Amino acid sequence: MPAAGQIPLCSVATWLLLHGLLLASRPRWATAFPKGCYPEEEEGMKTFRCSHARLTEVPRDIPNDTNKLYLDSNRIPFLPRDAFRDLPVLLELDLSHNAITGVESGAFRGLAEHLRSLDLSSNRLVSVSKDAFSNLKAKVNLSDNPWLCDCRLQELIRSVELAAGSSASLVCGSSAQEEHVGKAFLQVMADTDLCNGYKKTTDVAMLVTMFGWFAMVISYLVYYVRQNQEDARRHLEYLKSLPSKQRRSEESSTISTVV
């Protein structure tokens, strides 16, 4: 028997085992979160807030049963591939008011079937491939970014569903046509097919290149013919200077060669 005041070893072992099981089975909501981030219930949905948390990247320890994720008003500059792949029930994602300049293709992979709302407003987006939003069914807010209005943006806009009321603030920050700068991009699209203009420019460039090669071939052929004519003329003059019998023989040879 243990001495008075001592705890039996079997009791200590049992306590350690139970403690370990509790730690292993606790939900991810109980894990340590990035500074400034916290979970809460909102309208019956699990919400994870990291607003104004001075984040410089998408945090990794986001509970995987999160329905609403707020990463707004931070310093996130880039969205890498698979940034949200461990969030299988995410419905709303707010990335507004960051410093995002790039979105890698596959950044939203895993969210296509269930994400309903994606807010990328008030960032620093200039140009993004439509592939970055491939298969997304969410309503997307792309307003208040310094967009380059070109064919690439036109393809992107045609591949996503814009959030209601956001199109008026989707404005051209820059453009190859100065008259487009400061205008709502949907209005520019209504007046101009930017991709068709790009295709025409490409076609013209190809035609100019082909014409250049054609001109070079023609120039070479003209040079070749003139050179042969000059050689033939010199040979005929040489033949005229020969005695008549020898001249006839070589003229016949020259004529047969020319033919």
PDB file of C-alpha atoms in Angstrom:
ATOM      1  CA  MET A   1       0.000   0.000   0.000  1.00  0.00           C
ATOM      2  CA  PRO A   2       1.229   3.573  -0.668  1.00  0.00           C
ATOM      3  CA  ALA A   3       2.423   5.621   2.251  1.00  0.00           C
ATOM      4  CA  ALA A   4       0.136   8.258   3.732  1.00  0.00           C
ATOM      5  CA  GLY A   5      -0.109  11.366   1.534  1.00  0.00           C
ATOM      6  CA  GLN A   6       1.051   9.570  -1.644  1.00  0.00           C
ATOM      7  CA  ILE A   7      -1.158   9.235  -4.751  1.00  0.00           C
ATOM      8  CA  PRO A   8      -1.436   5.679  -6.098  1.00  0.00           C
ATOM      9  CA  LEU A   9       0.472   5.168  -9.356  1.00  0.00           C
ATOM     10  CA  CYS A  10      -2.564   3.617 -11.011  1.00  0.00           C
ATOM     11  CA  SER A  11      -4.572   6.805 -10.314  1.00  0.00           C
ATOM     12  CA  VAL A  12      -1.852   8.991 -11.887  1.00  0.00           C
ATOM     13  CA  ALA A  13      -1.710   6.762 -14.957  1.00  0.00           C
ATOM     14  CA  THR A  14      -5.488   6.821 -15.284  1.00  0.00           C
ATOM     15  CA  TRP A  15      -5.567  10.629 -15.029  1.00  0.00           C
ATOM     16  CA  LEU A  16      -2.859  11.026 -17.687  1.00  0.00           C
ATOM     17  CA  LEU A  17      -4.694   8.650 -20.024  1.00  0.00           C
ATOM     18  CA  LEU A  18      -7.991  10.514 -19.641  1.00  0.00           C
ATOM     19  CA  HIS A  19      -6.276  13.888 -20.126  1.00  0.00           C
ATOM     20  CA  GLY A  20      -4.622  12.665 -23.303  1.00  0.00           C
ATOM     21  CA  LEU A  21      -7.913  11.408 -24.682  1.00  0.00           C
ATOM     22  CA  LEU A  22      -9.592  14.742 -23.958  1.00  0.00           C
ATOM     23  CA  LEU A  23      -6.833  16.644 -25.770  1.00  0.00           C
ATOM     24  CA  ALA A  24      -7.010  14.337 -28.764  1.00  0.00           C
ATOM     25  CA  SER A  25     -10.774  14.539 -29.060  1.00  0.00           C
ATOM     26  CA  ARG A  26     -11.326  18.264 -28.495  1.00  0.00           C
ATOM     27  CA  PRO A  27     -12.683  20.136 -31.557  1.00  0.00           C
ATOM     28  CA  ARG A  28     -10.557  22.507 -33.616  1.00  0.00           C
ATOM     29  CA  TRP A  29     -12.554  25.404 -32.200  1.00  0.00           C
ATOM     30  CA  ALA A  30     -10.551  24.890 -29.004  1.00  0.00           C
ATOM     31  CA  THR A  31      -7.117  25.135 -30.656  1.00  0.00           C
ATOM     32  CA  ALA A  32      -4.871  28.191 -30.475  1.00  0.00           C
ATOM     33  CA  PHE A  33      -5.781  30.767 -33.121  1.00  0.00           C
ATOM     34  CA  PRO A  34      -3.682  33.491 -34.769  1.00  0.00           C
ATOM     35  CA  LYS A  35      -3.546  36.692 -32.750  1.00  0.00           C
ATOM     36  CA  GLY A  36      -6.617  38.809 -33.393  1.00  0.00           C
ATOM     37  CA  CYS A  37      -8.722  35.884 -34.655  1.00  0.00           C
ATOM     38  CA  TYR A  38     -11.643  34.311 -32.825  1.00  0.00           C
ATOM     39  CA  PRO A  39     -14.635  32.035 -33.522  1.00  0.00           C
ATOM     40  CA  GLU A  40     -18.269  32.891 -32.913  1.00  0.00           C
ATOM     41  CA  GLU A  41     -21.791  31.824 -33.812  1.00  0.00           C
ATOM     42  CA  GLU A  42     -23.626  34.053 -36.300  1.00  0.00           C
ATOM     43  CA  GLU A  43     -27.175  33.331 -37.413  1.00  0.00           C
ATOM     44  CA  GLY A  44     -26.722  29.661 -36.625  1.00  0.00           C
ATOM     45  CA  MET A  45     -23.485  29.430 -38.637  1.00  0.00           C
ATOM     46  CA  LYS A  46     -19.944  29.032 -37.375  1.00  0.00           C
ATOM     47  CA  THR A  47     -17.989  32.193 -38.076  1.00  0.00           C
ATOM     48  CA  PHE A  48     -14.261  32.818 -37.839  1.00  0.00           C
ATOM     49  CA  ARG A  49     -13.186  36.469 -37.635  1.00  0.00           C
ATOM     50  CA  CYS A  50      -9.707  37.793 -38.336  1.00  0.00           C
ATOM     51  CA  SER A  51     -10.661  41.363 -39.226  1.00  0.00           C
ATOM     52  CA  HIS A  52      -8.011  44.026 -38.454  1.00  0.00           C
ATOM     53  CA  ALA A  53      -5.611  41.311 -37.245  1.00  0.00           C
ATOM     54  CA  ARG A  54      -2.584  42.614 -39.207  1.00  0.00           C
ATOM     55  CA  LEU A  55      -2.287  39.326 -41.073  1.00  0.00           C
ATOM     56  CA  THR A  56       0.222  39.113 -43.930  1.00  0.00           C
ATOM     57  CA  GLU A  57      -0.976  35.708 -45.182  1.00  0.00           C
ATOM     58  CA  VAL A  58      -3.999  33.455 -45.002  1.00  0.00           C
ATOM     59  CA  PRO A  59      -3.810  31.740 -41.574  1.00  0.00           C
ATOM     60  CA  ARG A  60      -3.476  27.969 -41.479  1.00  0.00           C
ATOM     61  CA  ASP A  61      -5.294  27.140 -38.244  1.00  0.00           C
ATOM     62  CA  ILE A  62      -8.792  28.003 -39.426  1.00  0.00           C
ATOM     63  CA  PRO A  63     -11.419  25.599 -38.020  1.00  0.00           C
ATOM     64  CA  ASN A  64     -12.419  23.237 -40.815  1.00  0.00           C
ATOM     65  CA  ASP A  65     -16.134  23.525 -39.983  1.00  0.00           C
ATOM     66  CA  THR A  66     -16.166  27.288 -40.572  1.00  0.00           C
ATOM     67  CA  ASN A  67     -19.131  28.607 -42.568  1.00  0.00           C
ATOM     68  CA  LYS A  68     -18.192  32.304 -42.662  1.00  0.00           C
ATOM     69  CA  LEU A  69     -14.595  33.529 -42.808  1.00  0.00           C
ATOM     70  CA  TYR A  70     -13.678  37.206 -42.358  1.00  0.00           C
ATOM     71  CA  LEU A  71     -10.100  38.080 -43.363  1.00  0.00           C
ATOM     72  CA  ASP A  72     -10.921  41.684 -44.242  1.00  0.00           C
ATOM     73  CA  SER A  73      -8.853  44.766 -43.344  1.00  0.00           C
ATOM     74  CA  ASN A  74      -5.486  43.017 -43.162  1.00  0.00           C
ATOM     75  CA  ARG A  75      -2.214  43.158 -45.110  1.00  0.00           C
ATOM     76  CA  ILE A  76      -2.494  39.982 -47.180  1.00  0.00           C
ATOM     77  CA  PRO A  77      -0.667  40.576 -50.523  1.00  0.00           C
ATOM     78  CA  PHE A  78      -1.195  37.289 -52.366  1.00  0.00           C
ATOM     79  CA  LEU A  79      -3.483  34.241 -52.483  1.00  0.00           C
ATOM     80  CA  PRO A  80      -1.488  31.068 -53.218  1.00  0.00           C
ATOM     81  CA  ARG A  81      -2.730  27.781 -54.611  1.00  0.00           C
ATOM     82  CA  ASP A  82      -4.890  25.764 -52.169  1.00  0.00           C
ATOM     83  CA  ALA A  83      -5.134  28.651 -49.698  1.00  0.00           C
ATOM     84  CA  PHE A  84      -8.573  27.445 -48.531  1.00  0.00           C
ATOM     85  CA  ARG A  85      -8.521  23.727 -49.347  1.00  0.00           C
ATOM     86  CA  ASP A  86      -9.247  22.553 -45.765  1.00  0.00           C
ATOM     87  CA  LEU A  87     -12.565  24.403 -45.493  1.00  0.00           C
ATOM     88  CA  PRO A  88     -15.128  22.002 -46.973  1.00  0.00           C
ATOM     89  CA  VAL A  89     -18.252  23.812 -45.679  1.00  0.00           C
ATOM     90  CA  LEU A  90     -17.227  27.437 -46.209  1.00  0.00           C
ATOM     91  CA  LEU A  91     -20.109  29.534 -47.562  1.00  0.00           C
ATOM     92  CA  GLU A  92     -18.873  33.136 -47.301  1.00  0.00           C
ATOM     93  CA  LEU A  93     -15.332  34.503 -47.673  1.00  0.00           C
ATOM     94  CA  ASP A  94     -14.473  38.163 -47.074  1.00  0.00           C
ATOM     95  CA  LEU A  95     -11.019  39.269 -48.284  1.00  0.00           C
ATOM     96  CA  SER A  96     -11.852  42.937 -48.793  1.00  0.00           C
ATOM     97  CA  HIS A  97      -9.577  45.816 -47.775  1.00  0.00           C
ATOM     98  CA  ASN A  98      -6.286  43.930 -48.044  1.00  0.00           C
ATOM     99  CA  ALA A  99      -3.246  44.495 -50.271  1.00  0.00           C
ATOM    100  CA  ILE A 100      -3.883  41.604 -52.661  1.00  0.00           C
ATOM    101  CA  THR A 101      -2.124  42.052 -56.004  1.00  0.00           C
ATOM    102  CA  GLY A 102      -2.222  38.446 -57.238  1.00  0.00           C
ATOM    103  CA  VAL A 103      -4.437  35.369 -57.117  1.00  0.00           C
ATOM    104  CA  GLU A 104      -2.796  32.112 -58.151  1.00  0.00           C
ATOM    105  CA  SER A 105      -4.730  29.613 -60.212  1.00  0.00           C
ATOM    106  CA  GLY A 106      -6.221  27.079 -57.781  1.00  0.00           C
ATOM    107  CA  ALA A 107      -6.352  29.502 -54.837  1.00  0.00           C
ATOM    108  CA  PHE A 108     -10.051  28.708 -54.318  1.00  0.00           C
ATOM    109  CA  ARG A 109      -9.804  25.026 -55.141  1.00  0.00           C
ATOM    110  CA  GLY A 110     -12.169  22.976 -53.010  1.00  0.00           C
ATOM    111  CA  LEU A 111     -14.699  25.807 -52.620  1.00  0.00           C
ATOM    112  CA  ALA A 112     -16.427  25.572 -56.012  1.00  0.00           C
ATOM    113  CA  GLU A 113     -19.465  23.559 -54.969  1.00  0.00           C
ATOM    114  CA  HIS A 114     -20.511  25.376 -51.794  1.00  0.00           C
ATOM    115  CA  LEU A 115     -19.046  28.896 -51.635  1.00  0.00           C
ATOM    116  CA  ARG A 116     -21.841  31.458 -52.093  1.00  0.00           C
ATOM    117  CA  SER A 117     -20.067  34.794 -51.590  1.00  0.00           C
ATOM    118  CA  LEU A 118     -16.502  35.983 -52.312  1.00  0.00           C
ATOM    119  CA  ASP A 119     -15.504  39.584 -51.542  1.00  0.00           C
ATOM    120  CA  LEU A 120     -12.236  40.832 -53.094  1.00  0.00           C
ATOM    121  CA  SER A 121     -13.175  44.496 -53.146  1.00  0.00           C
ATOM    122  CA  SER A 122     -10.789  47.303 -52.152  1.00  0.00           C
ATOM    123  CA  ASN A 123      -7.556  45.483 -52.915  1.00  0.00           C
ATOM    124  CA  ARG A 124      -4.767  46.152 -55.450  1.00  0.00           C
ATOM    125  CA  LEU A 125      -5.816  43.806 -58.216  1.00  0.00           C
ATOM    126  CA  VAL A 126      -4.773  44.922 -61.693  1.00  0.00           C
ATOM    127  CA  SER A 127      -4.974  41.720 -63.716  1.00  0.00           C
ATOM    128  CA  VAL A 128      -6.095  38.182 -62.792  1.00  0.00           C
ATOM    129  CA  SER A 129      -6.568  35.124 -64.980  1.00  0.00           C
ATOM    130  CA  LYS A 130     -10.082  33.721 -65.251  1.00  0.00           C
ATOM    131  CA  ASP A 131      -8.565  30.350 -64.315  1.00  0.00           C
ATOM    132  CA  ALA A 132      -8.177  31.597 -60.736  1.00  0.00           C
ATOM    133  CA  PHE A 133     -11.986  31.512 -60.428  1.00  0.00           C
ATOM    134  CA  SER A 134     -12.502  28.297 -62.361  1.00  0.00           C
ATOM    135  CA  ASN A 135     -15.805  26.532 -61.555  1.00  0.00           C
ATOM    136  CA  LEU A 136     -16.712  28.974 -58.759  1.00  0.00           C
ATOM    137  CA  LYS A 137     -20.461  29.457 -58.355  1.00  0.00           C
ATOM    138  CA  ALA A 138     -20.111  32.217 -55.763  1.00  0.00           C
ATOM    139  CA  LYS A 139     -21.189  35.797 -56.329  1.00  0.00           C
ATOM    140  CA  VAL A 140     -17.942  37.761 -56.564  1.00  0.00           C
ATOM    141  CA  ASN A 141     -17.263  41.372 -55.589  1.00  0.00           C
ATOM    142  CA  LEU A 142     -14.297  42.769 -57.577  1.00  0.00           C
ATOM    143  CA  SER A 143     -15.046  46.458 -57.102  1.00  0.00           C
ATOM    144  CA  ASP A 144     -12.649  49.228 -56.040  1.00  0.00           C
ATOM    145  CA  ASN A 145      -9.512  47.691 -57.534  1.00  0.00           C
ATOM    146  CA  PRO A 146      -7.136  49.441 -59.989  1.00  0.00           C
ATOM    147  CA  TRP A 147      -8.044  47.131 -62.880  1.00  0.00           C
ATOM    148  CA  LEU A 148      -6.288  47.130 -66.233  1.00  0.00           C
ATOM    149  CA  CYS A 149      -9.199  47.074 -68.663  1.00  0.00           C
ATOM    150  CA  ASP A 150      -8.219  44.638 -71.388  1.00  0.00           C
ATOM    151  CA  CYS A 151      -9.220  41.317 -72.928  1.00  0.00           C
ATOM    152  CA  ARG A 152      -8.041  39.415 -69.861  1.00  0.00           C
ATOM    153  CA  LEU A 153     -10.401  41.317 -67.571  1.00  0.00           C
ATOM    154  CA  GLN A 154     -13.222  40.925 -70.076  1.00  0.00           C
ATOM    155  CA  GLU A 155     -12.743  37.138 -70.034  1.00  0.00           C
ATOM    156  CA  LEU A 156     -12.681  37.151 -66.227  1.00  0.00           C
ATOM    157  CA  ILE A 157     -15.889  39.179 -65.902  1.00  0.00           C
ATOM    158  CA  ARG A 158     -17.678  36.886 -68.341  1.00  0.00           C
ATOM    159  CA  SER A 159     -16.640  33.804 -66.337  1.00  0.00           C
ATOM    160  CA  VAL A 160     -17.946  34.907 -62.901  1.00  0.00           C
ATOM    161  CA  GLU A 161     -21.219  36.129 -61.418  1.00  0.00           C
ATOM    162  CA  LEU A 162     -20.754  39.622 -59.997  1.00  0.00           C
ATOM    163  CA  ALA A 163     -22.255  40.444 -56.603  1.00  0.00           C
ATOM    164  CA  ALA A 164     -25.343  42.622 -56.747  1.00  0.00           C
ATOM    165  CA  GLY A 165     -24.521  46.339 -56.698  1.00  0.00           C
ATOM    166  CA  SER A 166     -20.777  45.864 -57.231  1.00  0.00           C
ATOM    167  CA  SER A 167     -20.548  46.450 -60.978  1.00  0.00           C
ATOM    168  CA  ALA A 168     -20.793  50.255 -60.761  1.00  0.00           C
ATOM    169  CA  SER A 169     -17.531  50.363 -58.758  1.00  0.00           C
ATOM    170  CA  LEU A 170     -15.711  48.019 -61.130  1.00  0.00           C
ATOM    171  CA  VAL A 171     -13.822  50.837 -62.841  1.00  0.00           C
ATOM    172  CA  CYS A 172     -10.907  50.951 -65.290  1.00  0.00           C
ATOM    173  CA  GLY A 173      -7.774  52.065 -63.461  1.00  0.00           C
ATOM    174  CA  SER A 174      -5.732  51.867 -66.667  1.00  0.00           C
ATOM    175  CA  SER A 175      -6.259  50.940 -70.303  1.00  0.00           C
ATOM    176  CA  ALA A 176      -4.560  50.984 -73.694  1.00  0.00           C
ATOM    177  CA  GLN A 177      -7.354  53.386 -74.708  1.00  0.00           C
ATOM    178  CA  GLU A 178      -7.184  56.487 -72.518  1.00  0.00           C
ATOM    179  CA  GLU A 179     -10.885  57.211 -72.990  1.00  0.00           C
ATOM    180  CA  HIS A 180     -11.692  54.056 -70.985  1.00  0.00           C
ATOM    181  CA  VAL A 181      -9.827  55.140 -67.834  1.00  0.00           C
ATOM    182  CA  GLY A 182     -12.244  56.038 -65.029  1.00  0.00           C
ATOM    183  CA  LYS A 183     -15.215  54.408 -66.740  1.00  0.00           C
ATOM    184  CA  ALA A 184     -17.267  51.493 -65.395  1.00  0.00           C
ATOM    185  CA  PHE A 185     -15.895  48.392 -67.065  1.00  0.00           C
ATOM    186  CA  LEU A 186     -19.319  46.941 -67.896  1.00  0.00           C
ATOM    187  CA  GLN A 187     -20.046  50.097 -69.886  1.00  0.00           C
ATOM    188  CA  VAL A 188     -16.728  49.728 -71.715  1.00  0.00           C
ATOM    189  CA  MET A 189     -17.617  46.103 -72.497  1.00  0.00           C
ATOM    190  CA  ALA A 190     -21.008  47.198 -73.837  1.00  0.00           C
ATOM    191  CA  ASP A 191     -19.330  49.601 -76.287  1.00  0.00           C
ATOM    192  CA  THR A 192     -16.161  47.693 -77.175  1.00  0.00           C
ATOM    193  CA  ASP A 193     -15.191  44.061 -77.575  1.00  0.00           C
ATOM    194  CA  LEU A 194     -11.678  44.255 -76.162  1.00  0.00           C
ATOM    195  CA  CYS A 195     -10.848  40.676 -77.113  1.00  0.00           C
ATOM    196  CA  ASN A 196     -11.993  41.244 -80.711  1.00  0.00           C
ATOM    197  CA  GLY A 197      -9.773  44.314 -80.914  1.00  0.00           C
ATOM    198  CA  TYR A 198      -6.861  42.291 -79.590  1.00  0.00           C
ATOM    199  CA  LYS A 199      -7.529  39.587 -82.193  1.00  0.00           C
ATOM    200  CA  LYS A 200      -7.591  42.170 -84.980  1.00  0.00           C
ATOM    201  CA  THR A 201      -4.266  43.621 -83.807  1.00  0.00           C
ATOM    202  CA  THR A 202      -2.761  40.132 -83.737  1.00  0.00           C
ATOM    203  CA  ASP A 203      -4.090  39.348 -87.215  1.00  0.00           C
ATOM    204  CA  VAL A 204      -2.635  42.574 -88.617  1.00  0.00           C
ATOM    205  CA  ALA A 205       0.748  41.790 -87.075  1.00  0.00           C
ATOM    206  CA  MET A 206       0.690  38.312 -88.638  1.00  0.00           C
ATOM    207  CA  LEU A 207      -0.230  39.748 -92.045  1.00  0.00           C
ATOM    208  CA  VAL A 208       2.605  42.268 -91.865  1.00  0.00           C
ATOM    209  CA  THR A 209       5.060  39.492 -90.957  1.00  0.00           C
ATOM    210  CA  MET A 210       3.839  37.253 -93.790  1.00  0.00           C
ATOM    211  CA  PHE A 211       4.057  40.149 -96.270  1.00  0.00           C
ATOM    212  CA  GLY A 212       7.629  40.798 -95.154  1.00  0.00           C
ATOM    213  CA  TRP A 213       8.641  37.182 -95.793  1.00  0.00           C
ATOM    214  CA  PHE A 214       6.819  37.185 -99.135  1.00  0.00           C
ATOM    215  CA  ALA A 215       8.659  40.360-100.201  1.00  0.00           C
ATOM    216  CA  MET A 216      11.996  38.768 -99.267  1.00  0.00           C
ATOM    217  CA  VAL A 217      11.229  35.654-101.364  1.00  0.00           C
ATOM    218  CA  ILE A 218      10.185  37.761-104.376  1.00  0.00           C
ATOM    219  CA  SER A 219      13.322  39.911-104.050  1.00  0.00           C
ATOM    220  CA  TYR A 220      15.501  36.812-104.008  1.00  0.00           C
ATOM    221  CA  LEU A 221      13.773  35.358-107.089  1.00  0.00           C
ATOM    222  CA  VAL A 222      14.176  38.638-109.018  1.00  0.00           C
ATOM    223  CA  TYR A 223      17.854  38.775-108.056  1.00  0.00           C
ATOM    224  CA  TYR A 224      18.333  35.139-109.090  1.00  0.00           C
ATOM    225  CA  VAL A 225      16.707  35.633-112.494  1.00  0.00           C
ATOM    226  CA  ARG A 226      18.657  38.833-113.213  1.00  0.00           C
ATOM    227  CA  GLN A 227      21.894  37.170-112.192  1.00  0.00           C
ATOM    228  CA  ASN A 228      21.272  34.259-114.571  1.00  0.00           C
ATOM    229  CA  GLN A 229      20.340  36.650-117.366  1.00  0.00           C
ATOM    230  CA  GLU A 230      23.583  38.528-116.871  1.00  0.00           C
ATOM    231  CA  ASP A 231      25.576  35.305-116.933  1.00  0.00           C
ATOM    232  CA  ALA A 232      23.784  34.204-120.108  1.00  0.00           C
ATOM    233  CA  ARG A 233      24.475  37.562-121.803  1.00  0.00           C
ATOM    234  CA  ARG A 234      28.163  37.367-120.976  1.00  0.00           C
ATOM    235  CA  HIS A 235      28.352  33.828-122.305  1.00  0.00           C
ATOM    236  CA  LEU A 236      26.686  34.818-125.570  1.00  0.00           C
ATOM    237  CA  GLU A 237      29.128  37.679-126.021  1.00  0.00           C
ATOM    238  CA  TYR A 238      31.937  35.231-125.460  1.00  0.00           C
ATOM    239  CA  LEU A 239      30.518  32.897-128.077  1.00  0.00           C
ATOM    240  CA  LYS A 240      30.337  35.696-130.656  1.00  0.00           C
ATOM    241  CA  SER A 241      34.047  36.230-130.259  1.00  0.00           C
ATOM    242  CA  LEU A 242      34.817  32.592-131.148  1.00  0.00           C
ATOM    243  CA  PRO A 243      35.398  31.192-134.717  1.00  0.00           C
ATOM    244  CA  SER A 244      32.097  30.407-136.455  1.00  0.00           C
ATOM    245  CA  LYS A 245      32.309  26.578-136.267  1.00  0.00           C
ATOM    246  CA  GLN A 246      33.172  26.485-132.594  1.00  0.00           C
ATOM    247  CA  ARG A 247      30.609  29.250-131.910  1.00  0.00           C
ATOM    248  CA  ARG A 248      27.761  27.225-133.420  1.00  0.00           C
ATOM    249  CA  SER A 249      28.679  24.204-131.334  1.00  0.00           C
ATOM    250  CA  GLU A 250      28.790  26.168-128.066  1.00  0.00           C
ATOM    251  CA  GLU A 251      25.624  28.180-128.951  1.00  0.00           C
ATOM    252  CA  SER A 252      23.738  24.887-129.336  1.00  0.00           C
ATOM    253  CA  SER A 253      25.093  23.778-125.983  1.00  0.00           C
ATOM    254  CA  THR A 254      24.095  27.109-124.404  1.00  0.00           C
ATOM    255  CA  ILE A 255      20.579  26.996-125.855  1.00  0.00           C
ATOM    256  CA  SER A 256      20.031  23.443-124.649  1.00  0.00           C
ATOM    257  CA  THR A 257      21.299  24.440-121.194  1.00  0.00           C
ATOM    258  CA  VAL A 258      18.949  27.450-121.013  1.00  0.00           C
ATOM    259  CA  VAL A 259      15.986  25.327-122.163  1.00  0.00           C
TER     260      VAL A 259
END
